[in-house]
PDB file of C-alpha atoms in Angstrom:
ATOM      1  CA  MET A   1      -8.388   0.237 -23.383  1.00 56.00           C
ATOM      2  CA  ALA A   2      -9.272   0.995 -26.985  1.00 76.00           C
ATOM      3  CA  LYS A   3      -8.397  -1.705 -29.535  1.00 88.00           C
ATOM      4  CA  ALA A   4      -7.339   0.571 -32.287  1.00 95.00           C
ATOM      5  CA  CYS A   5      -4.080   1.268 -34.192  1.00 96.00           C
ATOM      6  CA  GLU A   6      -2.242   4.276 -33.116  1.00 95.00           C
ATOM      7  CA  ILE A   7      -0.848   4.886 -36.627  1.00 94.00           C
ATOM      8  CA  CYS A   8      -3.719   4.440 -38.992  1.00 95.00           C
ATOM      9  CA  GLY A   9      -6.730   4.193 -36.512  1.00 95.00           C
ATOM     10  CA  LYS A  10      -7.932   0.816 -37.690  1.00 95.00           C
ATOM     11  CA  GLY A  11     -10.214  -0.604 -35.020  1.00 95.00           C
ATOM     12  CA  SER A  12     -13.269  -2.801 -34.633  1.00 95.00           C
ATOM     13  CA  MET A  13     -15.930  -3.170 -37.446  1.00 95.00           C
ATOM     14  CA  THR A  14     -19.561  -4.229 -36.951  1.00 97.00           C
ATOM     15  CA  GLY A  15     -21.802  -6.227 -39.166  1.00 98.00           C
ATOM     16  CA  SER A  16     -24.204  -9.156 -39.136  1.00 98.00           C
ATOM     17  CA  ASN A  17     -24.065 -12.842 -38.851  1.00 98.00           C
ATOM     18  CA  VAL A  18     -26.377 -14.213 -41.613  1.00 98.00           C
ATOM     19  CA  SER A  19     -27.740 -17.642 -40.975  1.00 98.00           C
ATOM     20  CA  HIS A  20     -29.045 -20.073 -43.690  1.00 98.00           C
ATOM     21  CA  SER A  21     -32.542 -18.814 -43.018  1.00 98.00           C
ATOM     22  CA  ASN A  22     -31.301 -15.238 -43.595  1.00 98.00           C
ATOM     23  CA  LYS A  23     -31.789 -14.338 -39.903  1.00 98.00           C
ATOM     24  CA  LYS A  24     -29.262 -11.582 -38.868  1.00 98.00           C
ATOM     25  CA  THR A  25     -27.500 -11.030 -35.557  1.00 98.00           C
ATOM     26  CA  LYS A  26     -25.016  -8.467 -34.711  1.00 98.00           C
ATOM     27  CA  ARG A  27     -21.243  -9.336 -34.606  1.00 97.00           C
ATOM     28  CA  LYS A  28     -17.946  -7.591 -34.480  1.00 96.00           C
ATOM     29  CA  TRP A  29     -14.624  -7.936 -36.324  1.00 96.00           C
ATOM     30  CA  LYS A  30     -11.555  -6.875 -34.436  1.00 94.00           C
ATOM     31  CA  GLY A  31      -8.435  -5.607 -36.158  1.00 93.00           C
ATOM     32  CA  ASN A  32      -5.239  -7.544 -35.597  1.00 96.00           C
ATOM     33  CA  ILE A  33      -3.703  -5.117 -33.146  1.00 96.00           C
ATOM     34  CA  GLN A  34      -0.250  -5.868 -31.618  1.00 96.00           C
ATOM     35  CA  LYS A  35       1.609  -4.167 -28.663  1.00 96.00           C
ATOM     36  CA  LEU A  36       5.260  -3.597 -29.507  1.00 95.00           C
ATOM     37  CA  ARG A  37       8.096  -1.241 -28.735  1.00 96.00           C
ATOM     38  CA  ALA A  38       8.725   1.328 -31.389  1.00 95.00           C
ATOM     39  CA  MET A  39      10.825   4.499 -31.552  1.00 93.00           C
ATOM     40  CA  VAL A  40       8.650   7.591 -31.009  1.00 91.00           C
ATOM     41  CA  ASP A  41      10.517  10.922 -30.884  1.00 92.00           C
ATOM     42  CA  GLY A  42      13.803   9.074 -30.522  1.00 91.00           C
ATOM     43  CA  LYS A  43      12.707   7.131 -27.416  1.00 94.00           C
ATOM     44  CA  PRO A  44      11.518   3.489 -27.325  1.00 95.00           C
ATOM     45  CA  THR A  45       7.771   3.491 -26.426  1.00 95.00           C
ATOM     46  CA  ARG A  46       5.200   0.732 -26.267  1.00 96.00           C
ATOM     47  CA  VAL A  47       2.509   1.277 -28.879  1.00 96.00           C
ATOM     48  CA  LYS A  48      -0.505  -0.550 -30.201  1.00 96.00           C
ATOM     49  CA  VAL A  49      -0.160  -1.087 -34.010  1.00 96.00           C
ATOM     50  CA  CYS A  50      -2.072  -3.120 -36.593  1.00 96.00           C
ATOM     51  CA  THR A  51      -0.050  -5.802 -38.492  1.00 96.00           C
ATOM     52  CA  GLN A  52      -0.464  -3.926 -41.794  1.00 96.00           C
ATOM     53  CA  CYS A  53       1.412  -0.884 -40.442  1.00 96.00           C
ATOM     54  CA  ILE A  54       4.182  -3.216 -39.073  1.00 95.00           C
ATOM     55  CA  ARG A  55       4.579  -4.929 -42.346  1.00 96.00           C
ATOM     56  CA  SER A  56       4.412  -1.809 -44.539  1.00 96.00           C
ATOM     57  CA  GLY A  57       7.241  -0.227 -42.395  1.00 94.00           C
ATOM     58  CA  LYS A  58       5.293   2.683 -41.134  1.00 94.00           C
ATOM     59  CA  ILE A  59       6.933   2.379 -37.771  1.00 93.00           C
ATOM     60  CA  GLU A  60      10.551   1.936 -36.591  1.00 93.00           C
ATOM     61  CA  ARG A  61      10.827  -0.905 -34.230  1.00 93.00           C
ATOM     62  CA  ALA A  62      12.953  -0.554 -31.124  1.00 91.00           C
ATOM     63  CA  PHE A  63      14.885  -3.729 -30.039  1.00 81.00           C
TER      64      PHE A  63
END
């Protein structure tokens, strides 16, 4: 199951943990993806959407 937004495509980002001695190890940042019911083609459907898309009103919630 991919952890990515179905609207904007936001997913995981990779980078490095950097210690005080400047040693680097790989790490991952995960997007804040929520499962919710939204209206898709006039029908309520469960979708995975990031919180920025929810807050900006890019989807229509189905209650």
